[in-house]
Tab-separated table of C-alpha atoms in Angstrom:
chain	number	residue	atom	x	y	z
H	890	MET	CA	-3.452	10.665	2.687
H	891	ASP	CA	-4.526	7.336	1.299
H	892	LYS	CA	-4.976	5.430	4.502
H	893	LEU	CA	-5.831	2.258	3.055
H	894	ALA	CA	-3.020	2.050	0.657
H	895	LEU	CA	-0.687	3.226	3.398
H	896	ARG	CA	-1.772	0.471	5.729
H	897	LEU	CA	-1.498	-2.223	3.072
H	898	LEU	CA	2.037	-1.076	2.001
H	899	LEU	CA	3.376	-0.886	5.667
H	900	SER	CA	1.823	-4.018	7.098
H	901	GLU	CA	2.970	-6.022	4.107
H	902	ARG	CA	6.537	-4.722	4.579
H	903	ARG	CA	6.329	-5.161	8.254
H	904	ALA	CA	5.414	-8.726	7.842
H	905	SER	CA	8.550	-9.365	5.833
H	906	ILE	CA	10.895	-8.517	8.784
H	907	THR	CA	11.314	-11.152	11.330
H	908	PRO	CA	11.766	-10.138	14.986
H	909	GLU	CA	14.915	-12.583	15.059
H	910	SER	CA	16.606	-10.564	12.346
H	911	GLN	CA	16.410	-7.637	14.563
H	912	GLY	CA	17.801	-9.559	17.725
H	913	LEU	CA	14.237	-9.710	19.178
H	914	SER	CA	12.071	-12.558	20.185
H	915	ARG	CA	8.622	-13.347	18.528
H	916	PRO	CA	5.808	-12.242	20.920
H	917	THR	CA	4.084	-15.353	22.374
H	918	ARG	CA	1.120	-13.781	23.957
H	919	GLN	CA	-2.158	-15.470	23.094
H	920	GLY	CA	-4.012	-14.390	20.004
H	921	ARG	CA	-1.163	-12.885	18.134
H	922	ARG	CA	-0.334	-14.911	14.971
H	923	ALA	CA	0.688	-12.162	12.660
H	924	ARG	CA	3.975	-12.690	10.766
H	925	GLY	CA	6.932	-10.249	11.306
H	926	LEU	CA	7.537	-7.386	13.604
H	927	SER	CA	4.771	-6.158	15.826
H	928	GLN	CA	4.094	-2.425	15.793
H	929	ALA	CA	5.515	-1.987	19.421
H	930	GLN	CA	8.644	-3.656	18.344
H	931	ILE	CA	9.135	-1.246	15.617
H	932	ASP	CA	8.741	1.658	18.170
H	933	GLN	CA	11.485	-0.082	20.250
H	934	ILE	CA	13.834	-0.609	17.214
H	935	LEU	CA	13.364	3.032	16.123
H	936	HIS	CA	13.560	4.484	19.720
H	937	ARG	CA	10.109	6.122	19.237
H	938	ALA	CA	7.410	6.730	21.665
H	939	PRO	CA	4.724	3.959	22.102
H	940	ASP	CA	2.078	3.888	19.182
H	941	THR	CA	4.283	6.295	16.936
H	942	TYR	CA	4.509	3.574	14.315
H	943	GLY	CA	0.895	2.312	14.998
H	944	ARG	CA	-0.405	5.819	14.235
H	945	LEU	CA	1.537	5.920	10.887
H	946	GLU	CA	0.370	2.636	9.709
H	947	SER	CA	-3.190	3.274	10.572
H	948	GLY	CA	-3.197	6.728	8.995
H	949	ARG	CA	-3.655	8.579	12.396
H	950	TYR	CA	-0.432	10.372	12.038
H	951	PRO	CA	-1.115	13.658	9.833
H	952	ASN	CA	2.113	14.978	8.290
H	953	PRO	CA	4.516	12.367	9.608
H	954	PRO	CA	8.106	13.815	9.833
H	955	VAL	CA	10.663	12.883	7.203
H	956	ASP	CA	12.982	11.184	9.590
H	957	LEU	CA	10.210	8.788	10.741
H	958	LEU	CA	9.260	7.818	7.079
H	959	GLN	CA	13.116	7.473	6.321
H	960	ASP	CA	13.669	5.165	9.450
H	961	VAL	CA	10.653	2.933	8.629
H	962	ALA	CA	11.633	2.733	5.074
H	963	ARG	CA	15.182	1.679	5.824
H	964	LEU	CA	14.099	-0.760	8.508
H	965	PHE	CA	11.744	-2.343	6.042
H	966	ARG	CA	14.424	-2.321	3.294
H	967	MET	CA	12.082	-0.566	0.813
H	968	ASN	CA	13.180	0.016	-2.710
H	969	GLU	CA	12.999	3.413	-4.394
H	970	GLN	CA	9.576	2.740	-5.841
H	971	GLU	CA	8.219	1.772	-2.458
H	972	TRP	CA	9.776	4.878	-0.921
H	973	ILE	CA	7.962	7.035	-3.367
H	974	ALA	CA	4.711	5.205	-2.712
H	975	LEU	CA	5.219	5.695	1.038
H	976	TRP	CA	5.430	9.465	0.475
H	977	ARG	CA	2.479	9.689	-1.734
H	978	TYR	CA	0.180	7.664	0.545
H	979	ALA	CA	1.439	9.470	3.589
H	980	LEU	CA	1.922	13.044	2.479
H	981	GLY	CA	0.363	13.306	-1.034
H	982	GLN	CA	3.766	14.048	-2.492
H	983	ASP	CA	7.062	12.711	-3.925
H	984	PRO	CA	9.955	12.503	-1.777
H	985	PRO	CA	12.564	15.165	-2.176
H	986	ARG	CA	15.444	12.800	-2.516
H	987	PRO	CA	16.021	9.097	-3.048
H	988	LEU	CA	16.033	6.776	-0.031
H	989	ASP	CA	19.529	5.551	-0.951
H	990	PHE	CA	22.025	8.191	-1.918
H	991	ARG	CA	23.524	5.759	-4.361
H	992	SER	CA	20.195	5.254	-6.364
H	993	GLY	CA	20.471	6.328	-9.807
H	994	GLU	CA	24.044	4.992	-10.166
H	995	GLU	CA	23.110	1.505	-11.663
H	996	LEU	CA	20.403	-0.070	-13.875
H	997	PRO	CA	19.206	-3.553	-14.644
H	998	GLY	CA	21.189	-4.980	-17.461
H	999	VAL	CA	18.139	-5.513	-19.501
H	1000	TRP	CA	18.237	-1.788	-20.440
H	1001	GLN	CA	21.251	-2.456	-22.671
H	1002	GLU	CA	19.099	-4.940	-24.623
H	1003	ILE	CA	16.388	-2.199	-24.771
H	1004	LEU	CA	18.808	0.421	-26.078
H	1005	SER	CA	20.207	-2.115	-28.721
H	1006	GLY	CA	16.712	-2.253	-30.128
H	1007	VAL	CA	16.307	1.481	-30.702
H	1008	SER	CA	17.304	2.748	-34.155
H	1009	HIS	CA	17.928	6.341	-32.937
H	1010	PRO	CA	21.042	7.364	-31.195
H	1011	ALA	CA	20.244	6.750	-27.340
H	1012	TYR	CA	21.987	6.445	-24.059
H	1013	ILE	CA	21.234	6.367	-20.458
H	1014	ASN	CA	23.154	8.565	-17.798
H	1015	ASP	CA	23.092	8.292	-14.063
H	1016	ARG	CA	22.309	11.078	-11.590
H	1017	SER	CA	25.781	12.465	-12.175
H	1018	TRP	CA	25.429	12.270	-15.965
H	1019	ASN	CA	27.985	9.288	-16.141
H	1020	VAL	CA	27.032	7.223	-19.316
H	1021	LEU	CA	25.599	3.955	-18.107
H	1022	ALA	CA	24.639	2.419	-21.366
H	1023	HIS	CA	24.412	3.275	-25.015
H	1024	ASN	CA	23.532	1.941	-28.417
H	1025	ALA	CA	25.548	1.652	-31.665
H	1026	PRO	CA	24.019	4.669	-33.360
H	1027	PHE	CA	24.934	6.716	-30.301
H	1028	ALA	CA	28.499	5.561	-30.478
H	1029	ALA	CA	28.613	6.417	-34.274
H	1030	LEU	CA	28.379	10.046	-33.275
H	1031	PHE	CA	31.963	10.113	-31.843
H	1032	PRO	CA	35.375	9.780	-33.473
H	1033	ARG	CA	36.503	6.084	-33.410
H	1034	ARG	CA	33.112	5.399	-31.547
H	1035	ARG	CA	34.849	6.376	-28.359
H	1036	VAL	CA	31.739	7.355	-26.066
H	1037	PRO	CA	32.572	9.949	-23.387
H	1038	ALA	CA	32.368	8.669	-19.891
H	1039	ASN	CA	30.243	11.651	-18.699
H	1040	ALA	CA	27.822	13.379	-21.037
H	1041	MET	CA	27.708	16.495	-19.155
H	1042	ARG	CA	31.403	17.127	-19.045
H	1043	TRP	CA	31.708	16.370	-22.704
H	1044	MET	CA	28.858	18.760	-23.730
H	1045	THR	CA	30.025	21.638	-21.533
H	1046	VAL	CA	33.861	21.730	-21.694
H	1047	GLU	CA	35.231	19.308	-24.341
H	1048	PRO	CA	36.409	21.097	-27.377
H	1049	ALA	CA	35.270	18.186	-29.623
H	1050	ALA	CA	31.663	18.820	-28.615
H	1051	ARG	CA	31.678	22.257	-30.129
H	1052	THR	CA	32.327	20.673	-33.559
H	1053	LEU	CA	29.602	18.055	-33.369
H	1054	LEU	CA	27.034	20.327	-31.506
H	1055	THR	CA	26.466	23.035	-34.135
H	1056	ASP	CA	26.442	26.641	-32.861
H	1057	TRP	CA	27.315	25.259	-29.577
H	1058	GLU	CA	27.703	28.730	-28.028
H	1059	ALA	CA	24.124	29.871	-28.968
H	1060	ALA	CA	22.200	26.605	-29.414
H	1061	TRP	CA	23.501	24.160	-27.107
H	1062	ALA	CA	25.413	25.693	-24.104
H	1063	PRO	CA	22.570	27.961	-22.889
H	1064	LEU	CA	20.306	24.865	-22.682
H	1065	VAL	CA	22.764	22.269	-21.473
H	1066	LEU	CA	24.322	24.527	-18.609
H	1067	PRO	CA	21.065	24.946	-16.666
H	1068	GLN	CA	20.792	21.064	-16.537
H	1069	LEU	CA	24.138	21.235	-14.638
H	1070	ARG	CA	22.670	23.765	-12.382
H	1071	VAL	CA	19.549	21.758	-11.691
H	1072	ALA	CA	21.445	18.611	-10.999
H	1073	LEU	CA	23.756	20.362	-8.524
H	1074	ALA	CA	20.719	21.855	-6.806
H	1075	ALA	CA	19.339	18.306	-6.360
H	1076	ASP	CA	22.686	17.211	-4.801
H	1077	PRO	CA	25.220	19.884	-4.008
H	1078	SER	CA	27.622	17.209	-2.618
H	1079	ASP	CA	27.997	15.191	-5.874
H	1080	LYS	CA	31.586	15.073	-6.444
H	1081	THR	CA	31.363	14.526	-10.159
H	1082	LEU	CA	28.941	17.277	-10.815
H	1083	CYS	CA	31.100	19.696	-8.532
H	1084	ALA	CA	34.136	18.859	-10.565
H	1085	ILE	CA	32.328	19.505	-13.860
H	1086	GLU	CA	31.192	22.880	-12.524
H	1087	GLN	CA	34.846	23.801	-11.641
H	1088	ASP	CA	35.859	22.909	-15.249
H	1089	VAL	CA	33.072	25.004	-16.507
H	1090	LEU	CA	34.083	27.987	-14.406
H	1091	ALA	CA	37.778	27.579	-15.531
H	1092	ASP	CA	36.638	27.763	-19.225
H	1093	PRO	CA	36.090	31.503	-20.005
H	1094	VAL	CA	33.407	30.845	-22.715
H	1095	ALA	CA	31.512	28.157	-20.776
H	1096	ALA	CA	31.775	30.308	-17.457
H	1097	ARG	CA	30.236	33.377	-19.099
H	1098	LEU	CA	27.446	31.329	-20.483
H	1099	TYR	CA	27.054	29.383	-17.187
H	1100	GLU	CA	26.665	32.632	-15.137
H	1101	SER	CA	24.294	34.177	-17.707
H	1102	ALA	CA	22.155	31.014	-18.496
H	1103	SER	CA	18.579	30.734	-17.524
H	1104	ALA	CA	17.795	28.822	-14.208
H	1105	TYR	CA	16.054	26.074	-15.794
H	1106	SER	CA	15.773	24.508	-19.229
H	1107	HIS	CA	13.245	21.723	-20.368
H	1108	LEU	CA	15.280	18.917	-21.880
H	1109	ASP	CA	12.318	16.866	-23.443
H	1110	GLY	CA	11.255	17.897	-26.850
H	1111	ASP	CA	14.183	20.411	-27.412
H	1112	GLU	CA	15.324	20.578	-31.098
H	1113	ARG	CA	19.001	21.504	-31.685
H	1114	PRO	CA	21.410	21.626	-34.595
H	1115	LEU	CA	23.869	18.826	-35.009
H	1116	ARG	CA	26.435	17.856	-37.497
H	1117	HIS	CA	26.327	14.112	-37.801
H	1118	PRO	CA	29.772	12.551	-38.787
H	1119	SER	CA	28.239	10.468	-41.680
H	1120	LEU	CA	24.812	12.207	-42.453
H	1121	GLY	CA	26.011	15.810	-42.219
H	1122	ALA	CA	24.193	18.802	-40.991
H	1123	GLY	CA	20.757	18.293	-39.425
H	1124	TRP	CA	18.615	18.757	-36.360
H	1125	VAL	CA	18.079	16.522	-33.464
H	1126	THR	CA	15.072	16.321	-31.233
H	1127	MET	CA	15.890	15.362	-27.697
H	1128	CYS	CA	13.505	12.939	-26.046
H	1129	ALA	CA	14.016	12.076	-22.343
H	1130	ALA	CA	12.484	9.790	-19.848
H	1131	GLN	CA	13.569	8.202	-16.511
H	1132	PRO	CA	13.984	4.662	-15.707
H	1133	LEU	CA	11.879	4.098	-12.611
H	1134	ALA	CA	14.472	1.841	-11.102
H	1135	ALA	CA	17.104	4.630	-10.858
H	1136	PRO	CA	15.797	7.925	-9.563
H	1137	GLY	CA	17.972	10.671	-11.140
H	1138	SER	CA	19.006	8.793	-14.169
H	1139	ARG	CA	17.824	9.688	-17.683
H	1140	LEU	CA	17.127	7.796	-21.032
H	1141	ILE	CA	18.074	10.264	-23.739
H	1142	VAL	CA	16.948	9.441	-27.279
H	1143	LEU	CA	18.198	11.722	-30.174
H	1144	VAL	CA	15.859	11.839	-33.150
H	1145	PHE	CA	18.015	13.000	-36.013
H	1146	HIS	CA	16.559	14.813	-39.118
H	1147	PRO	CA	19.148	15.636	-41.811
H	1148	GLY	CA	19.026	19.086	-43.520
H	1149	ALA	CA	20.376	22.505	-42.891
H	1150	ARG	CA	16.900	24.031	-42.129
H	1151	ARG	CA	14.876	23.239	-38.984
H	1152	ARG	CA	11.650	21.365	-39.588
H	1153	ARG	CA	8.521	23.402	-39.880
H	1154	GLY	CA	6.086	22.589	-37.140
H	1155	ARG	CA	6.354	19.772	-34.610
H	1156	ALA	CA	4.739	16.356	-34.614
H	1157	PRO	CA	1.180	16.620	-33.017
H	1158	SER	CA	1.052	15.952	-29.341
H	1159	LEU	CA	-0.112	12.366	-28.244
H	1160	ARG	CA	-3.397	12.164	-26.358
H	1161	ALA	CA	-5.574	9.350	-25.210
H	1162	ARG	CA	-8.384	8.723	-27.674
H	1163	ALA	CA	-11.709	9.467	-26.247
H	1164	ASP	CA	-14.251	6.575	-26.051
H	1165	ASP	CA	-16.953	6.778	-28.554
């Protein structure tokens, strides 16, 4: 627990919520000039015992329950980054799920400008693998530049994918299908992912591979064969990152290297240079 950081985060957010916005009056007792809600008012709003919130803000509440953190975060209208910070300061770990179940479904528009500046094929999918944005080199991978609405559905059950994704059954499906399993484990109620899983199970080949695939596959850094529509056979290295504003979303960059043979060796790992 980082008591100082926790107190600063909570007291700052508490000061931004006016009592009037919660149907309460501002305390008038002498000596109180602090902005925002009082600690006692937060206990009142959240129907908690006296000093519950005060213990949390001051760091006197070891292992605070998830429902308390969630109620406080929602009252304070925290964004996803503040929600993550709250967990790290109070419990020393990341939260198991986003504060808002809709998080990961949208991105700031500037990400399209960023994608357009990337020379490699690149796209961003949301937490359900719907394609939120992409660049022109990525669109060039598809007939008539028609980018599929959902990347996971396309990779797992669309027949056209098995032409572009070379050796789909051996080189792609065993690595892609575990990603579907991981996504469903994170949110079993996701209707889009559930529908994709049903489509996979209805496909005899995909279903067999889905049932026998490993439980987890590391996406970032994988190298897989791909037949580029204009550049021909080659290998693509998958590079993945997560936009912080949308938990569960992914930025995927495909670094394509033409040639029938896989490259020998990999680029060296990047490390911070030690000070002289």
